[in-house]
Coordinates of C-alpha atoms in Angstrom, one line a residue:
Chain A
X700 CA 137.2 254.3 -81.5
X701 CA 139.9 251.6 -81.2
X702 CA 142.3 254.3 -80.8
X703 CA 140.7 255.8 -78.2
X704 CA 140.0 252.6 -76.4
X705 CA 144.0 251.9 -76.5
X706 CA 144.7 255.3 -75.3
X707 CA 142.5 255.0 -72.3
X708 CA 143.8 251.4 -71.4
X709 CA 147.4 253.3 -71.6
X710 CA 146.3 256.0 -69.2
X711 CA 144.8 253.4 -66.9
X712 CA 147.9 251.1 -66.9
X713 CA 150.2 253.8 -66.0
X714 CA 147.9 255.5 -63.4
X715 CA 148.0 251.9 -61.9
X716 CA 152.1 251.8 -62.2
X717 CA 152.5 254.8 -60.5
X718 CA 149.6 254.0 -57.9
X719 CA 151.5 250.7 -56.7
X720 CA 155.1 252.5 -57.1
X721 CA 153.6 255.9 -55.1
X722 CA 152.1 253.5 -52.1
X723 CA 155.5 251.6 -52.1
X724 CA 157.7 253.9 -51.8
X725 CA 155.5 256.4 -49.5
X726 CA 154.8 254.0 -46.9
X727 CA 157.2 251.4 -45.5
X728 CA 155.0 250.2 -42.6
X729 CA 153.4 246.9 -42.5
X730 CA 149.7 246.7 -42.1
X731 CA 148.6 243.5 -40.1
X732 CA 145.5 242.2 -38.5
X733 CA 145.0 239.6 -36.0
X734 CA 145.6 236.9 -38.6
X735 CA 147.2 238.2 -41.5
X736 CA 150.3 240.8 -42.7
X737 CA 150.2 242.7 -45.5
X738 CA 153.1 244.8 -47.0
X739 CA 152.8 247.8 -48.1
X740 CA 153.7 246.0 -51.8
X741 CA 151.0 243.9 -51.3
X742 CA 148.1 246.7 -50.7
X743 CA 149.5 248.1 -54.0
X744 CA 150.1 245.6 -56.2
X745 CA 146.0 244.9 -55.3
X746 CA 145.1 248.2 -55.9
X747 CA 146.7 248.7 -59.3
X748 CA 145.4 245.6 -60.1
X749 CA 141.5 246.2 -58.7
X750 CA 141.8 249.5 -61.1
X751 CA 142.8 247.7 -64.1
X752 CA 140.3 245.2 -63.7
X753 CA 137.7 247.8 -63.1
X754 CA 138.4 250.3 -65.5
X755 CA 139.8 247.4 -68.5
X756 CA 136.3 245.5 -68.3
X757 CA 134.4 248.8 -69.4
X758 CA 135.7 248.9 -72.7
X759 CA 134.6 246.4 -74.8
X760 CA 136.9 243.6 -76.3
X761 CA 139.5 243.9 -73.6
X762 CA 137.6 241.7 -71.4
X763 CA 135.2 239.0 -72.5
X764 CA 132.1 240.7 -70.6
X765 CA 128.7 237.8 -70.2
X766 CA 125.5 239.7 -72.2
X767 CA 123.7 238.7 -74.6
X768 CA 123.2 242.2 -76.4
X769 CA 124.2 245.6 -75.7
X770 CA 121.0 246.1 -73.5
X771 CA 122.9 244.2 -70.7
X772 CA 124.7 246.0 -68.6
X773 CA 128.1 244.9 -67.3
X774 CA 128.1 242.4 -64.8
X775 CA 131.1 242.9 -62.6
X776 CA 129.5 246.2 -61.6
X777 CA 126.0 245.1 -61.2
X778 CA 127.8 242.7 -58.1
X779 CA 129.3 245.7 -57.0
X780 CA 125.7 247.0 -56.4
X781 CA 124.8 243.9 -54.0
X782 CA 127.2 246.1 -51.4
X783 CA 123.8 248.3 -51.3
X784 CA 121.6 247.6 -47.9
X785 CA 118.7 245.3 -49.5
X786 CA 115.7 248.1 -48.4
X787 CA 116.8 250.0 -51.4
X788 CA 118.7 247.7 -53.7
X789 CA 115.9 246.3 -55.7
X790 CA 114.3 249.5 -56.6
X791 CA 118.0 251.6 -56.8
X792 CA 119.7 249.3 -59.5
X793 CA 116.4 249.5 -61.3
X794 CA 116.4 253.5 -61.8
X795 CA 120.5 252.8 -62.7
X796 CA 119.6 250.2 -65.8
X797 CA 116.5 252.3 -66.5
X798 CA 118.6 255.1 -67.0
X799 CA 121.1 252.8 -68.6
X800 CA 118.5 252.1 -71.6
X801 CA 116.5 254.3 -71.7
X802 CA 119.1 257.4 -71.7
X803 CA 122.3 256.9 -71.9
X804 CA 122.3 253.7 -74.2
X805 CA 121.0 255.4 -77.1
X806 CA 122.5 258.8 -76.8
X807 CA 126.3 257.3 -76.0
X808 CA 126.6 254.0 -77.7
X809 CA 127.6 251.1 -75.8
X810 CA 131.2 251.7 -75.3
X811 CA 130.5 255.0 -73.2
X812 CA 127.1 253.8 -71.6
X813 CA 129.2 251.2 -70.7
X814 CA 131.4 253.2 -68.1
X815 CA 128.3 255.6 -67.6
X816 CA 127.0 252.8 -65.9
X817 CA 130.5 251.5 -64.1
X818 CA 131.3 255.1 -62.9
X819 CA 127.6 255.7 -61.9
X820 CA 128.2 252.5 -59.6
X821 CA 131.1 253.4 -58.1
X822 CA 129.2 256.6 -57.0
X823 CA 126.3 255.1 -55.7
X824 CA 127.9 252.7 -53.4
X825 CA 130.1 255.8 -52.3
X826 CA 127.3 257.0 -50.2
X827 CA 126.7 253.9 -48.7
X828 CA 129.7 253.2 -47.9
X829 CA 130.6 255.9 -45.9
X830 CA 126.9 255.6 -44.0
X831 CA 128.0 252.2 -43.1
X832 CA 131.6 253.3 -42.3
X833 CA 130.4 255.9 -40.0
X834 CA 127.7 253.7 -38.4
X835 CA 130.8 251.1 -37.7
X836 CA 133.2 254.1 -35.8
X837 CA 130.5 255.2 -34.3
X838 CA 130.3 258.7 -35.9
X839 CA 126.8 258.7 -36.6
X840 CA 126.2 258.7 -32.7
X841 CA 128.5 261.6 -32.5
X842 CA 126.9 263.5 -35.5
X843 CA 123.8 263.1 -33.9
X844 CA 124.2 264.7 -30.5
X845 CA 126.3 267.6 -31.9
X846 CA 123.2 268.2 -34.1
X847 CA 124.8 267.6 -37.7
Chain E
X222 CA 110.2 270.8 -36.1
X223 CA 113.1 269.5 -38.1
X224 CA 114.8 272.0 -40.3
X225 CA 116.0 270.7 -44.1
X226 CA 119.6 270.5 -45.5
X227 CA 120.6 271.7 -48.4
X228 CA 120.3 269.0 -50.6
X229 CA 117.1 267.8 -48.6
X230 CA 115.3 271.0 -50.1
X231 CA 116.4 269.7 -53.3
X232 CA 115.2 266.4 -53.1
X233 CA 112.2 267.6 -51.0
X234 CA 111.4 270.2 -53.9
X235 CA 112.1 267.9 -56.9
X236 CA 109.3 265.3 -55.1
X237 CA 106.7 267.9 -55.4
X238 CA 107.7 269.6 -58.4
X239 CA 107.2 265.9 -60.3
X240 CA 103.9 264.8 -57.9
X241 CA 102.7 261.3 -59.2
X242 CA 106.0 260.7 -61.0
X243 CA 108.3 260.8 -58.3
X244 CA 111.0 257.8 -58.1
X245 CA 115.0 258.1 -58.0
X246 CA 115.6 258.2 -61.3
X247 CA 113.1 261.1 -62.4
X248 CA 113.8 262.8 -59.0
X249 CA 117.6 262.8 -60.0
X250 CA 117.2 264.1 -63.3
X251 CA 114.6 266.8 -61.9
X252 CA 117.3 268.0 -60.0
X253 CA 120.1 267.9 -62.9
X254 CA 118.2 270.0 -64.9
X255 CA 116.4 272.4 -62.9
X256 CA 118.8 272.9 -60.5
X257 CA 122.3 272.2 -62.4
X258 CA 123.2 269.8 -60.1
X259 CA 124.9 266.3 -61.1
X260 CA 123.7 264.2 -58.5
X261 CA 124.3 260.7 -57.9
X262 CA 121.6 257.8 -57.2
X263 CA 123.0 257.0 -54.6
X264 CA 122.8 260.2 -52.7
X265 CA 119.7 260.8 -53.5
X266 CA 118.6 257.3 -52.3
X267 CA 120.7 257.7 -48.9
X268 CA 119.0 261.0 -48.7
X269 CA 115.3 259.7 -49.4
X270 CA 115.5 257.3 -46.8
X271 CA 116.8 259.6 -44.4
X272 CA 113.8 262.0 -45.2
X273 CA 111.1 258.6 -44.6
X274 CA 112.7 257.9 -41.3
X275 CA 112.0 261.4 -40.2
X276 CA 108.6 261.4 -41.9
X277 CA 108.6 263.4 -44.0
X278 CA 108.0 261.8 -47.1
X279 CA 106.1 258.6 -47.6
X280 CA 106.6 255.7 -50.4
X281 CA 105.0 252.8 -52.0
X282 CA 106.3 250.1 -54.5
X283 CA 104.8 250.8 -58.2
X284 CA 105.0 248.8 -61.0
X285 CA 107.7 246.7 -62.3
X286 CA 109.0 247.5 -66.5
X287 CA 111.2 245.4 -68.8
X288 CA 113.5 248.5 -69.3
X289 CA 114.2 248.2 -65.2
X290 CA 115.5 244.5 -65.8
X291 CA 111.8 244.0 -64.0
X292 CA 112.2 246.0 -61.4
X293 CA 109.6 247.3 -59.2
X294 CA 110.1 251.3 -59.1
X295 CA 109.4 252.9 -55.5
X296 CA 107.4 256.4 -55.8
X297 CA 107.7 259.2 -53.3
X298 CA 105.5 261.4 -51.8
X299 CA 106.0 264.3 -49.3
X300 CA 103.8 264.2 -46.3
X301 CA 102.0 267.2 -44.5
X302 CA 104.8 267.5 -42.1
X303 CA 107.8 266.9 -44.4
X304 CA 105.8 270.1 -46.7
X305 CA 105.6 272.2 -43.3
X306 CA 109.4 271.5 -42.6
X307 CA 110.1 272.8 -46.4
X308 CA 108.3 276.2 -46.1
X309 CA 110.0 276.7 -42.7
X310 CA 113.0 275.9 -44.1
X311 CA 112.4 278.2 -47.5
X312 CA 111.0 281.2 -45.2
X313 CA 114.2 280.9 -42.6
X314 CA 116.5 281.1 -45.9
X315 CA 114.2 283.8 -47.1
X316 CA 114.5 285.6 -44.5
X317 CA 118.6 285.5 -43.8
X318 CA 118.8 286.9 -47.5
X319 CA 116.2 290.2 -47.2
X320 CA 119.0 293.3 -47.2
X321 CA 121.5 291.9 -48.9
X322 CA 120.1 291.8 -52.7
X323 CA 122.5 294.4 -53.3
X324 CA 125.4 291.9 -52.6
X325 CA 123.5 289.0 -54.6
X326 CA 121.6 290.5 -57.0

């Protein structure tokens, strides 16, 4: 198992490396809002580091995770879940832990339930996000009177 | 009369195929196993709420378990209309596939 869990942190680490090296050397523009520039470095060095944090915090013992026992699921995702509109939040993140412990727990073990539950979340915000996304361009409008 | 999607005849089917027990997590794995389809919660939640704006299924909040962190779960229900939209959907699909069994077996 501890081999495993070193092989997958090496496999994330260099998918970040080559993430941040691939964004800088791809695009040389500069990204700036009203207030604030970003290089191109910058929006890399973020996301490598956003991945690592992610992906590092689902195995166990390379980041001190807050739970009392196993039965808990990880934190930094479950804040992930507050991105979901509050009508269904309460009653979506309690199918996700009910699934959590109830079937993956015991079938997987902790480690894997573990990023069941961090890959799960990514998924279900997914949805969401591109709801909200197309509500905020105005596509939904568009999809609407072309009869999508 | 609104015509489903294909994943909305899923969902839609799943519903009635569980009847009392119908909430996202049960409606998801429904639809893993019957169907062979890995869905995630969250599109069948974005999906389910699309379906009770149009009307065609109805909810209300059940009971609350340790194993959901104390969580109230949220049942589903498909309404007369939401069923009439489903067979008109089924029948339409149906239909577009009489003569060609040869080709799909």
């Amino acid at each position: 198992m501890k081999l495993l869990e070193q092989a997958a942190l090496y496999i994330v680490g260099t998918a970040g490396i080559f993430l941040r090296y691939y964004i800088v050397l791809e695009s040389t523009n500069n990204f700036s809002t009203s207030s604030m520039h970003f290089s191109s470095r910058d929006i890399g060095c973020l996301v490598s580091l956003a991945l690592l944090i992610v992906f590092a915090s689902a195995i166990p013992g390379t980041m001190k995770r807050v739970r009392n026992s196993d039965r808990h699921v990880p934190r930094y995702a479950h804040f992930l879940l507050l991105l979901i509109p509050q009508k269904s939040r309460e009653h979506l993140i309690g199918d996700l832990e009910e699934e959590y412990r109830a079937v993956v727990l015991p079938k997987y073990g902790s480690s894997l339930a573990a990023l069941w539950y961090w890959m799960q979340t990514l998924w279900v915000i997914g949805p969401y996000i591109l709801v909200g996304a197309k509500r905020a361009i105005g596509l939904e409008i568009i999809w609407k009177l072309i009869g999508r | 009369m609104d015509y489903l999607g294909e994943f909305e005849q899923l969902v839609m089917l799943a519903i009635m195929r569980l009847g009392a027990n119908a909430y996202g997590m049960t409606i998801r794995q429904e639809i893993k196993e019957v169907a062979k389809r890995n869905a995630s919660l969250g599109a069948v939640y974005t999906t389910l709420e699309r379906l009770e704006d149009k009307g065609l299924i109805s909810s209300w909040i059940g009971e609350a378990t340790e194993e959901r962190g104390g969580r109230s779960k949220k049942y589903f229900k498909a309404t007369i209309p939401g069923e009439a939209a489903l067979k008109q959907t089924l029948k339409a699909t149906e239909a577009m596939v009489v003569g060609l069994e040869p080709v799909l077996g």
